[in-house]
Coordinates of C-alpha atoms in Angstrom, one line a residue:
Chain A
M1 CA 7.4 11.4 26.4
S2 CA 4.8 8.7 26.2
D3 CA 1.9 9.6 28.5
A4 CA -0.9 7.8 26.9
P5 CA -2.1 4.5 28.4
D6 CA -0.3 1.4 27.0
S7 CA 2.2 3.3 25.0
G8 CA 4.8 4.0 27.7
G9 CA 8.3 2.6 27.2
I10 CA 8.5 2.4 23.5
G11 CA 12.2 2.5 23.9
D12 CA 14.8 3.1 21.2
M13 CA 15.3 -0.4 19.7
A14 CA 16.0 -0.7 16.0
G15 CA 16.9 -3.6 13.8
P16 CA 15.7 -6.0 11.1
V17 CA 12.7 -8.3 11.0
L18 CA 13.6 -11.2 8.8
R19 CA 11.9 -14.3 7.4
G20 CA 13.1 -17.3 9.3
G21 CA 15.8 -19.3 7.4
E22 CA 19.4 -19.4 6.4
I23 CA 19.8 -15.6 6.0
A24 CA 18.1 -14.9 9.3
Q25 CA 20.4 -17.3 11.1
A26 CA 23.4 -15.7 9.4
V27 CA 22.2 -12.2 10.4
I28 CA 21.8 -13.3 14.0
E29 CA 25.4 -14.5 14.0
A30 CA 26.8 -11.5 12.2
V31 CA 24.9 -9.0 14.3
H32 CA 26.7 -10.2 17.4
T33 CA 30.1 -10.0 15.7
D34 CA 29.4 -6.5 14.2
N35 CA 27.9 -4.9 17.4
P36 CA 30.1 -6.3 20.1
D37 CA 29.2 -3.6 22.7
K38 CA 25.5 -4.0 22.3
E39 CA 23.0 -6.3 23.8
I40 CA 21.1 -7.9 20.9
V41 CA 17.6 -8.9 21.5
I42 CA 16.3 -11.8 19.4
S43 CA 12.6 -12.6 19.2
D44 CA 12.2 -15.8 17.3
H45 CA 8.6 -16.4 15.9
T46 CA 7.5 -19.1 13.5
T47 CA 7.9 -17.1 10.3
Y48 CA 9.9 -14.1 11.4
V49 CA 12.8 -13.2 13.6
R50 CA 13.0 -9.8 15.2
V51 CA 16.6 -8.7 15.8
E52 CA 17.0 -5.4 17.7
A53 CA 19.5 -3.4 19.7
E54 CA 19.2 -0.2 21.6
G55 CA 19.8 2.7 19.2
G56 CA 20.2 0.2 16.4
C57 CA 22.7 -2.1 14.9
I58 CA 24.8 -2.7 11.8
I59 CA 25.3 -5.8 9.6
R60 CA 28.5 -5.9 7.6
R61 CA 28.9 -7.6 4.2
D62 CA 32.3 -9.1 5.2
T63 CA 30.8 -10.7 8.3
M64 CA 27.9 -12.1 6.3
E65 CA 30.3 -13.6 3.8
E66 CA 32.3 -15.2 6.6
V67 CA 29.3 -16.6 8.3
L68 CA 27.7 -17.9 5.0
G69 CA 31.0 -19.0 3.6
R70 CA 30.1 -17.5 0.2
P71 CA 30.1 -14.1 -1.5
F72 CA 27.2 -12.0 -0.4
R73 CA 25.9 -8.6 -1.7
M74 CA 23.9 -6.5 0.7
P75 CA 20.9 -6.1 -1.6
E76 CA 20.4 -9.9 -1.2
L77 CA 19.2 -9.1 2.3
E78 CA 16.0 -7.7 0.9
V79 CA 14.6 -11.1 -0.1
N80 CA 14.3 -11.9 3.6
L81 CA 13.8 -8.4 5.1
T82 CA 10.1 -8.2 5.7
A83 CA 10.2 -5.2 8.0
F84 CA 12.5 -3.4 10.3
S85 CA 12.2 -1.0 13.2
G86 CA 13.9 2.4 13.2
Q87 CA 15.4 3.8 10.0
I88 CA 17.6 2.1 7.4
E89 CA 20.8 3.0 5.7
T90 CA 21.9 0.8 2.8
N91 CA 25.4 0.6 1.5
D92 CA 27.8 -1.6 -0.5
D93 CA 29.5 -2.8 2.7
Y94 CA 26.8 -2.7 5.3
T95 CA 23.2 -2.2 6.2
R96 CA 22.5 -0.1 9.3
F97 CA 19.3 0.2 11.3
Y98 CA 19.2 3.3 13.6
L99 CA 17.2 6.0 15.3
K100 CA 18.2 9.6 15.0
K101 CA 16.7 10.8 18.1
D102 CA 18.0 10.3 21.5
R103 CA 14.8 9.6 23.4
V104 CA 15.8 8.2 26.7
Chain B
M1 CA 33.5 -9.5 -14.9
A2 CA 34.3 -6.9 -12.2
L3 CA 31.5 -4.6 -11.5
L4 CA 31.8 -1.1 -10.0
E5 CA 30.4 -1.0 -6.5
R6 CA 27.1 0.7 -6.5
S7 CA 28.2 3.7 -4.4
E8 CA 30.8 4.5 -7.0
W9 CA 28.2 5.5 -9.6
Y10 CA 24.8 5.7 -7.9
D11 CA 24.8 9.4 -7.2
L12 CA 25.8 10.3 -10.7
A13 CA 23.2 8.0 -12.3
R14 CA 20.5 9.5 -10.1
T15 CA 21.2 13.1 -11.1
T16 CA 18.6 13.3 -13.7
N17 CA 17.0 16.7 -13.2
W18 CA 17.5 19.1 -16.1
T19 CA 16.7 22.7 -17.0
P20 CA 13.6 22.6 -19.3
K21 CA 13.8 24.7 -22.4
Y22 CA 10.5 24.0 -24.2
A23 CA 8.2 24.1 -21.2
T24 CA 8.3 25.9 -17.9
E25 CA 9.2 24.1 -14.7
D26 CA 5.5 24.5 -13.6
E27 CA 4.3 22.9 -16.8
L28 CA 6.7 20.0 -16.3
Y29 CA 5.9 19.6 -12.6
P30 CA 2.4 21.2 -12.0
A31 CA 2.0 22.2 -8.3
D32 CA -1.2 20.1 -7.8
M33 CA 0.6 17.0 -8.9
S34 CA 4.2 17.5 -7.9
D35 CA 4.2 19.8 -4.9
P36 CA 1.4 22.0 -3.6
Y37 CA 3.6 23.1 -0.7
G38 CA 5.9 25.3 -2.7
I39 CA 9.2 23.7 -1.7
S40 CA 12.1 24.5 -4.0
T41 CA 13.5 22.1 -6.5
E42 CA 16.9 22.3 -4.9
E43 CA 15.4 21.1 -1.6
W44 CA 13.6 18.2 -3.3
E45 CA 17.0 17.3 -4.9
T46 CA 18.3 16.6 -1.4
F47 CA 15.9 13.6 -1.3
D48 CA 18.3 10.7 -0.5
E49 CA 16.5 7.4 -0.5
P50 CA 17.5 5.4 2.6
Y51 CA 16.8 2.0 1.0
K52 CA 18.8 2.1 -2.2
V53 CA 18.4 -0.3 -5.1
T54 CA 19.6 -0.2 -8.7
F55 CA 17.6 -1.6 -11.6
R56 CA 20.0 -4.5 -11.9
E57 CA 19.7 -5.4 -8.2
Y58 CA 15.9 -4.9 -8.4
V59 CA 15.5 -7.4 -11.2
A60 CA 17.8 -10.0 -9.6
V61 CA 16.2 -9.7 -6.2
Q62 CA 12.6 -9.7 -7.5
R63 CA 13.3 -12.7 -9.6
E64 CA 14.5 -14.5 -6.6
K65 CA 11.4 -13.5 -4.6
D66 CA 9.0 -14.6 -7.3
T67 CA 10.9 -17.9 -7.8
G68 CA 10.5 -18.6 -4.1
A69 CA 6.8 -17.8 -3.9
Y70 CA 5.8 -19.6 -7.1
S71 CA 7.9 -22.7 -6.2
V72 CA 6.2 -23.1 -2.9
K73 CA 2.9 -22.8 -4.6
T74 CA 3.9 -25.4 -7.3
A75 CA 5.4 -27.8 -4.7
L76 CA 2.2 -27.7 -2.7
Q77 CA -0.4 -27.5 -5.5
H78 CA -1.2 -31.2 -5.3
S79 CA -1.7 -31.2 -1.6
D80 CA -5.3 -31.3 -0.5
Y81 CA -4.7 -28.5 2.0
Y82 CA -7.5 -26.3 0.7
D83 CA -9.9 -29.3 0.7
V84 CA -9.4 -30.0 4.3
A85 CA -8.7 -26.5 5.7
D86 CA -11.1 -25.2 8.3
P87 CA -13.9 -23.1 6.6
A88 CA -13.1 -20.2 8.8
Y89 CA -9.5 -20.2 7.5
L90 CA -10.8 -20.2 3.9
S91 CA -12.9 -17.2 4.9
M92 CA -9.8 -15.3 5.9
L93 CA -8.3 -16.0 2.5
K94 CA -11.4 -14.9 0.7
M95 CA -11.5 -11.7 2.7
H96 CA -7.9 -11.0 2.1
Y97 CA -7.8 -11.6 -1.7
G98 CA -11.0 -9.7 -2.3
A99 CA -9.9 -6.7 -0.3
I100 CA -6.2 -6.7 -1.3
A101 CA -5.5 -8.0 -4.8
L102 CA -6.9 -5.3 -7.0
S103 CA -6.1 -2.6 -4.4
E104 CA -2.5 -3.4 -4.9
Y105 CA -2.9 -3.2 -8.6
A106 CA -4.6 0.2 -8.2
A107 CA -1.5 1.3 -6.2
C108 CA 0.4 1.2 -9.4
Q109 CA -1.2 4.5 -10.3
P110 CA 0.1 6.6 -7.4
D111 CA 3.5 5.0 -7.8
A112 CA 3.6 5.7 -11.5
R113 CA 2.6 9.3 -10.6
T114 CA 5.5 9.5 -8.3
A115 CA 7.8 8.1 -11.0
R116 CA 6.6 10.9 -13.4
F117 CA 5.8 13.9 -11.2
S118 CA 8.2 13.9 -8.3
K119 CA 10.7 16.7 -8.4
A120 CA 13.2 14.5 -6.6
P121 CA 15.1 12.2 -8.9
G122 CA 15.8 9.6 -6.3
M123 CA 12.1 9.5 -5.5
R124 CA 11.2 9.0 -9.1
N125 CA 13.4 5.9 -9.2
M126 CA 11.8 4.5 -6.0
G127 CA 8.4 5.3 -7.4
L128 CA 9.2 3.2 -10.5
F129 CA 10.3 0.2 -8.4
A130 CA 7.2 0.6 -6.2
F131 CA 5.0 0.6 -9.4
L132 CA 6.6 -2.6 -10.5
D133 CA 6.2 -4.1 -7.0
E134 CA 2.5 -3.3 -7.0
M135 CA 2.1 -4.9 -10.4
R136 CA 3.6 -8.0 -9.0
H137 CA 1.4 -7.9 -5.9
G138 CA -1.7 -7.5 -8.0
Q139 CA -0.8 -10.4 -10.4
I140 CA 0.4 -12.9 -7.8
Q141 CA -2.6 -12.3 -5.6
L142 CA -5.0 -12.9 -8.5
W143 CA -3.1 -16.0 -9.7
F144 CA -3.0 -17.8 -6.3
P145 CA -6.8 -17.6 -5.6
H146 CA -7.6 -18.3 -9.3
A147 CA -6.6 -21.9 -8.7
L148 CA -9.2 -22.0 -5.9
V149 CA -12.2 -20.7 -7.8
R150 CA -13.1 -24.1 -9.2
K151 CA -13.2 -25.4 -5.6
D152 CA -15.2 -22.6 -4.2
R153 CA -17.0 -19.8 -6.2
Q154 CA -16.5 -17.2 -3.4
F155 CA -12.8 -17.1 -4.4
D156 CA -13.9 -15.3 -7.5
W157 CA -14.3 -12.2 -5.4
A158 CA -10.5 -11.9 -5.5
H159 CA -11.1 -10.4 -8.9
E160 CA -14.7 -9.3 -8.7
A161 CA -14.9 -7.5 -5.3
Q162 CA -13.3 -4.2 -6.3
H163 CA -15.7 -4.0 -9.3
S164 CA -18.7 -4.4 -7.0
N165 CA -20.5 -2.1 -4.7
N166 CA -20.3 -4.4 -1.7
W167 CA -20.3 -2.4 1.5
A168 CA -16.9 -3.7 2.6
V169 CA -15.5 -2.7 -0.8
L170 CA -17.1 0.8 -0.7
S171 CA -15.2 1.2 2.6
G172 CA -11.9 0.1 1.2
R173 CA -12.3 2.0 -2.1
H174 CA -13.2 5.3 -0.3
L175 CA -10.0 4.8 1.7
M176 CA -7.8 4.1 -1.3
D177 CA -9.3 6.8 -3.4
D178 CA -8.6 9.3 -0.6
V179 CA -5.1 8.4 0.4
M180 CA -3.5 7.2 -2.8
M181 CA -5.6 7.8 -6.0
T182 CA -6.3 11.5 -5.6
R183 CA -3.4 13.0 -3.8
D184 CA -0.3 14.9 -5.0
V185 CA 3.1 13.2 -4.9
P186 CA 4.4 14.3 -1.5
T187 CA 1.1 14.0 0.3
C188 CA 0.7 10.5 -1.1
A189 CA 4.2 9.6 0.1
I190 CA 3.2 10.4 3.6
M191 CA -0.3 8.8 3.4
L192 CA 0.5 5.7 1.4
S193 CA 4.2 5.0 1.9
F194 CA 4.5 6.2 5.5
A195 CA 1.1 5.8 7.3
F196 CA -0.1 2.8 5.3
E197 CA 2.9 0.8 4.3
T198 CA 5.4 1.6 7.0
G199 CA 2.7 1.8 9.6
L200 CA 0.0 -0.8 9.2
T201 CA 0.7 -3.3 6.5
N202 CA 3.2 -5.2 8.8
V203 CA 0.4 -6.5 11.0
Q204 CA -1.5 -7.8 8.0
L205 CA 1.4 -9.3 6.1
V206 CA 3.9 -10.4 8.8
G207 CA 1.5 -11.1 11.6
L208 CA -1.0 -13.0 9.5
S209 CA 1.7 -15.0 7.8
E210 CA 2.7 -16.2 11.2
D211 CA -0.8 -17.5 11.9
A212 CA -1.0 -18.9 8.4
A213 CA 2.2 -20.9 8.9
K214 CA 0.9 -22.3 12.1
V215 CA -2.2 -23.7 10.4
G216 CA 0.0 -25.2 7.7
D217 CA -0.7 -22.9 4.8
H218 CA 2.9 -22.3 3.7
T219 CA 1.8 -21.1 0.3
F220 CA -0.1 -18.1 1.7
S221 CA 2.4 -17.5 4.5
N222 CA 5.3 -17.4 2.1
L223 CA 3.4 -15.3 -0.4
I224 CA 2.5 -12.4 1.9
T225 CA 6.0 -12.2 3.5
S226 CA 7.4 -12.0 0.0
I227 CA 5.1 -9.1 -0.7
Q228 CA 6.0 -7.4 2.5
S229 CA 9.7 -7.5 1.7
D230 CA 8.8 -5.2 -1.3
E231 CA 6.7 -3.0 1.0
A232 CA 9.6 -2.6 3.5
R233 CA 11.7 -1.1 0.7
H234 CA 9.3 1.1 -1.2
A235 CA 7.6 2.3 2.1
Q236 CA 10.9 4.2 2.6
I237 CA 9.7 6.8 0.0
G238 CA 7.9 8.5 2.8
T239 CA 10.6 9.2 5.3
P240 CA 12.8 11.6 3.3
V241 CA 9.7 13.5 2.1
I242 CA 8.6 14.1 5.7
E243 CA 12.1 15.2 6.7
I244 CA 12.2 17.7 3.8
M245 CA 8.8 19.0 4.6
V246 CA 9.6 19.5 8.3
R247 CA 12.9 21.2 7.4
N248 CA 11.0 23.6 5.1
G249 CA 8.3 24.7 7.6
K250 CA 5.6 22.3 6.5
K251 CA 5.4 20.1 9.6
A252 CA 1.8 20.9 10.2
E253 CA 0.9 19.8 6.7
A254 CA 2.9 16.6 7.0
Q255 CA 1.3 15.9 10.4
Q256 CA -2.2 16.4 9.0
A257 CA -1.5 14.0 6.2
L258 CA -0.3 11.4 8.6
D259 CA -3.2 11.9 11.0
I260 CA -5.8 11.5 8.2
A261 CA -4.2 8.5 6.6
F262 CA -3.2 6.6 9.7
W263 CA -6.8 6.7 11.1
R264 CA -8.4 5.8 7.8
V265 CA -6.1 2.8 7.2
W266 CA -6.5 1.7 10.8
R267 CA -10.3 1.6 10.5
V268 CA -10.2 -0.7 7.5
F269 CA -7.2 -2.9 8.5
A270 CA -8.5 -3.6 12.0
I271 CA -11.3 -5.5 10.3
L272 CA -9.2 -7.2 7.7
T273 CA -6.6 -8.3 10.2
G274 CA -8.2 -8.2 13.6
V275 CA -11.2 -10.3 12.8
P276 CA -9.1 -13.2 11.3
M277 CA -6.5 -13.1 14.1
D278 CA -9.0 -13.1 17.0
Y279 CA -11.9 -15.0 15.6
Q280 CA -11.2 -17.0 12.4
F281 CA -7.9 -18.8 13.3
P282 CA -8.3 -22.0 15.2
L283 CA -7.6 -21.2 18.9
E284 CA -4.6 -23.6 19.2
K285 CA -2.9 -22.1 16.2
R286 CA -3.0 -18.4 17.2
A287 CA 0.4 -17.1 17.8
M288 CA -0.7 -13.8 19.4
S289 CA -3.8 -11.7 19.6
F290 CA -4.4 -8.8 17.2
K291 CA -3.8 -6.4 20.0
E292 CA -0.4 -7.9 20.7
Y293 CA 0.6 -7.6 17.1
M294 CA -0.6 -4.0 17.1
H295 CA 1.5 -3.3 20.1
E296 CA 4.6 -4.9 18.6
F297 CA 4.4 -3.5 15.0
V298 CA 2.4 -0.2 15.4
I299 CA 2.1 1.1 18.9
T300 CA 5.8 0.5 19.5
Q301 CA 7.7 0.1 16.2
F302 CA 5.7 2.6 14.2
Q303 CA 5.4 5.1 17.0
R304 CA 9.2 5.2 17.2
Q305 CA 9.4 5.9 13.5
I306 CA 6.8 8.7 13.7
L307 CA 8.8 10.5 16.4
D308 CA 12.1 9.8 14.7
V309 CA 11.2 11.5 11.5
G310 CA 10.2 14.7 13.4
L311 CA 6.4 14.3 13.6
D312 CA 4.2 13.8 16.7
R313 CA 1.8 11.0 17.5
P314 CA -1.6 11.7 15.8
W315 CA -3.7 14.0 18.0
Y316 CA -6.3 11.2 18.6
W317 CA -3.7 8.7 19.9
D318 CA -5.7 7.9 23.1
H319 CA -8.8 7.4 21.1
F320 CA -6.8 5.1 18.8
L321 CA -5.6 3.0 21.7
D322 CA -9.2 2.7 22.9
D323 CA -10.2 1.6 19.4
V324 CA -7.6 -1.1 19.4
E325 CA -9.6 -2.7 22.2
N326 CA -13.0 -2.3 20.6
H327 CA -13.3 -1.7 16.9
H328 CA -12.7 -5.1 15.4
H329 CA -14.8 -6.8 18.1
C330 CA -17.7 -4.6 17.2
Q331 CA -17.3 -5.3 13.5
Q332 CA -17.0 -9.0 14.2
C333 CA -20.5 -8.9 15.8
G334 CA -21.8 -7.0 12.7
I335 CA -20.1 -9.1 10.1
W336 CA -21.4 -12.3 11.5
S337 CA -24.9 -11.1 12.0
W338 CA -25.1 -9.5 8.6
R339 CA -23.2 -12.4 7.1
Q340 CA -25.2 -12.6 3.9
T341 CA -23.8 -9.1 2.9
V342 CA -20.2 -10.4 2.6
W343 CA -18.4 -12.7 0.1
W344 CA -16.9 -15.1 2.7
N345 CA -18.6 -17.3 5.3
P346 CA -18.0 -15.6 8.7
T347 CA -17.2 -17.6 11.7
A348 CA -18.6 -16.7 15.1
G349 CA -15.5 -17.8 16.9
V350 CA -17.1 -17.6 20.3
G351 CA -17.3 -21.1 21.6
P352 CA -16.6 -21.4 25.4
R353 CA -12.9 -21.9 25.0
E354 CA -12.6 -19.0 22.5
R355 CA -14.4 -16.8 24.9
E356 CA -11.9 -17.6 27.7
W357 CA -9.1 -16.7 25.3
L358 CA -10.8 -13.4 24.3
E359 CA -11.4 -12.5 28.0
E360 CA -7.7 -13.2 28.8
K361 CA -6.5 -11.0 25.9
Y362 CA -9.1 -8.3 26.2
P363 CA -10.2 -8.1 29.8
G364 CA -13.9 -7.2 30.1
W365 CA -14.8 -8.9 26.8
N366 CA -17.3 -11.2 28.3
A367 CA -19.1 -8.5 30.2
S368 CA -19.5 -6.4 27.0
F369 CA -19.1 -8.2 23.7
G370 CA -20.0 -11.4 25.4
T371 CA -23.5 -10.1 26.1
Y372 CA -24.2 -9.6 22.4
W373 CA -23.2 -13.2 21.7
D374 CA -25.2 -14.5 24.7
V375 CA -28.3 -13.3 22.9
V376 CA -27.2 -14.8 19.6
I377 CA -26.5 -18.2 21.3
D378 CA -29.8 -18.1 23.1
N379 CA -31.7 -17.5 19.9
I380 CA -30.0 -20.3 18.0
L381 CA -30.3 -22.8 20.9
N382 CA -34.0 -22.0 21.0
G383 CA -34.7 -22.4 17.3
R384 CA -35.1 -18.7 16.7
D385 CA -32.8 -18.7 13.7
E386 CA -34.6 -15.8 12.1
L387 CA -33.4 -13.6 14.9
A388 CA -29.8 -14.5 14.3
W389 CA -29.6 -12.6 11.0
G390 CA -29.6 -8.9 10.3
D391 CA -32.0 -8.0 7.5
S392 CA -32.0 -4.3 7.4
M393 CA -29.1 -1.9 6.9
T394 CA -27.3 -0.3 9.8
A395 CA -26.1 3.3 10.0
V396 CA -22.7 3.7 8.4
C397 CA -20.1 6.4 8.8
N398 CA -19.9 8.9 6.0
M399 CA -16.1 8.8 6.2
C400 CA -14.9 5.3 6.8
Q401 CA -18.1 3.8 5.4
I402 CA -18.1 1.2 8.2
P403 CA -21.2 0.5 10.4
I404 CA -21.4 2.9 13.4
S405 CA -21.0 0.9 16.6
H406 CA -19.3 0.7 19.9
R407 CA -18.7 -1.7 22.8
P408 CA -22.0 -3.2 23.9
G409 CA -23.0 -3.6 27.6
P410 CA -23.0 -1.1 30.4
E411 CA -20.4 1.2 28.8
W412 CA -22.5 1.6 25.6
R413 CA -21.0 4.6 23.9
A414 CA -22.2 4.2 20.3
R415 CA -23.4 7.4 18.8
A416 CA -23.4 9.1 15.5
H417 CA -21.2 12.2 15.5
Q418 CA -23.0 14.5 13.1
L419 CA -22.1 17.5 11.0
D420 CA -24.3 19.6 8.8
Y421 CA -22.8 20.9 5.6
E422 CA -24.5 22.7 2.7
G423 CA -27.9 21.6 3.7
R424 CA -27.2 17.9 4.4
R425 CA -26.4 16.0 7.5
Y426 CA -23.4 13.7 7.6
S427 CA -23.0 11.0 10.3
F428 CA -19.6 9.7 11.5
C429 CA -18.6 6.8 13.7
T430 CA -16.1 8.8 15.8
P431 CA -14.9 12.4 16.3
V432 CA -11.8 11.4 14.2
C433 CA -13.8 10.6 11.1
K434 CA -15.8 13.8 11.6
W435 CA -12.5 15.7 11.9
I436 CA -11.2 14.3 8.7
F437 CA -14.3 15.4 6.8
G438 CA -13.9 18.9 8.3
T439 CA -10.3 19.1 6.9
D440 CA -11.6 19.2 3.4
P441 CA -15.5 19.0 3.1
V442 CA -15.5 19.8 -0.6
R443 CA -13.3 16.7 -1.2
Y444 CA -15.7 14.4 0.7
K445 CA -19.2 15.9 0.5
D446 CA -20.5 14.3 -2.7
H447 CA -19.7 10.7 -1.8
H448 CA -22.8 8.5 -1.2
S449 CA -22.6 5.8 1.5
I450 CA -24.5 2.5 0.9
V451 CA -27.3 3.9 3.1
D452 CA -27.4 7.2 1.2
R453 CA -27.8 5.1 -2.0
M454 CA -30.9 3.5 -0.5
Y455 CA -32.5 6.9 -0.1
S456 CA -31.3 8.4 -3.3
G457 CA -33.0 5.9 -5.5
E458 CA -29.8 4.2 -6.7
I459 CA -31.0 1.0 -5.0
E460 CA -34.7 0.8 -6.0
P461 CA -36.8 -0.4 -4.3
P462 CA -34.5 -0.4 -1.3
T463 CA -35.5 -3.9 -0.1
F464 CA -32.9 -6.0 1.6
D465 CA -32.9 -8.5 -1.3
N466 CA -32.2 -5.6 -3.7
I467 CA -29.5 -4.3 -1.5
L468 CA -27.8 -7.7 -1.4
K469 CA -28.1 -7.9 -5.2
Y470 CA -26.6 -4.3 -5.5
M471 CA -23.7 -5.4 -3.4
G472 CA -23.0 -8.5 -5.6
C473 CA -24.2 -11.1 -3.1
G474 CA -26.1 -13.8 -5.0
E475 CA -24.6 -12.4 -8.2
V476 CA -20.8 -13.1 -8.2
S477 CA -21.4 -15.9 -5.7
E478 CA -23.7 -16.6 -2.8
G479 CA -23.3 -14.3 0.2
G480 CA -22.0 -15.5 3.5
R481 CA -23.4 -18.1 5.9
D482 CA -22.1 -19.3 9.2
A483 CA -18.8 -20.9 8.4
H484 CA -19.5 -24.0 10.5
D485 CA -23.3 -24.1 10.0
Y486 CA -23.8 -23.6 13.7
A487 CA -21.7 -26.6 14.7
W488 CA -20.0 -24.5 17.4
I489 CA -23.3 -24.1 19.2
E490 CA -23.2 -27.7 20.4
A491 CA -20.7 -26.8 23.1
Y492 CA -23.5 -24.6 24.6
R493 CA -26.1 -27.4 24.7
T494 CA -24.0 -29.3 27.2
Q495 CA -22.9 -26.3 29.2
P496 CA -25.4 -23.6 28.4
Q497 CA -24.3 -21.2 31.0
A498 CA -20.6 -21.8 30.7
A499 CA -19.9 -18.4 29.2
E500 CA -21.4 -16.4 32.0

């Protein structure tokens, strides 16, 4: 697929890139709960945290509420969601990051 | 009060297309604004925005974002950060605000056009929010530098730059005019939302914020990630458009729009982002090199998205990867040497330790770009300051408007790629810029580069002083000088050959 120099192995990781802080920490906790069968890769930089899993991952509102200990509406994620890899699906109960294509 | 969940009413509220009685469909949605590709309204109505937001949510979330950004500014406004910041860092801020603030404001126009002329109701909603986003970005990025104008007149370029004919502005304006100001709604969705905002703004706004936080400028760091959280949402206008076009047999057209815009944005953003990251930030505060950010956010993350929406990598991908190693280094040489033509004070950024870092990140740097700086250093050390300034204009590309150059040293490959059209010769920096011109010569042929303007009589007489004046240097503020007044050269007096 990727035959150009330096572009091999782009993989199929997808997930949010968040501003560091309370919400990012909650997402990191929630994403492990909500995607139990996946290996979650966290890259923690100074101002952003990249959270990714192969093929994508889901973050559920219930889990976020449990982790934060307060009501949480999924659109609140936007304040800290500076970027993401893959595509996004937004819903009342969850936000999902995914790739459609199976490109192994 | 119990509110209905969004999903219980969203689809109904979004269904706002109607059957016009007093005008025809074509009058309501003219092809050259709404859809030159002839895709049916029913197909456009399948547009399902992946990143949904309602007006109530939009207002609440944006209020929170603004409160965050303005409170950080207020909390830190009495700190003396900007009085003690490294001049090279301030140069990055001046570059950023001059190039970005009013460009964001201009982006209100294509977004408003989307809100009015898209045949897809969901896309019209997203266009409206994007319009409001860009209004915020224009205002906040004028307000923040405004506080700095009294400390340093060059910050006035935050507002003045886009009203000037500075060469760097001509380049940015030609890009913006092409990809967002003069395109129909679906093409603009691919060029602006997908290629520009999904593809390349991350490196500027997330990557640069990382470096800004490391040098302690939390006001700016927080500001630009706040902006990028808007971009991450409204950039999603592009994805469903591409999928609808691909499904309706218009993949080639969508691909061409991506290929044109991605290259054009890359050429400008490599300077705006690559030069600060690899030259302006203090060495010990650099999180990653520009190339490493490009690999994380573009070459990996964006490439995945390109393939996932059903398009291919741009045809010039190998050329692009080569440009990632070269383009911003070339422009750094030019910007520093022609520093009186810009509105910030360029830093050389090539002390012995910096050169070690550059060599590590870009193997071969010393044997190529290093040879350029060896001459500069030798001239300054030997009191030949007059040779350390450019005082004539260089050839610029008739597409990207950026000086034509390439890696110096044994591999020297700089050449003008020329094309004759209707009796005039156009020069381009690369085969890609030449290809873009060829996709629609009528669109591009009448634009005059800064060099064309010297010959056309628009800059009369075309002396270097007049050119500077024409570009606003010495008018809005003084043009640039070395950010550290050559202090960096001292390291070479004690170890003159260290770099070789």
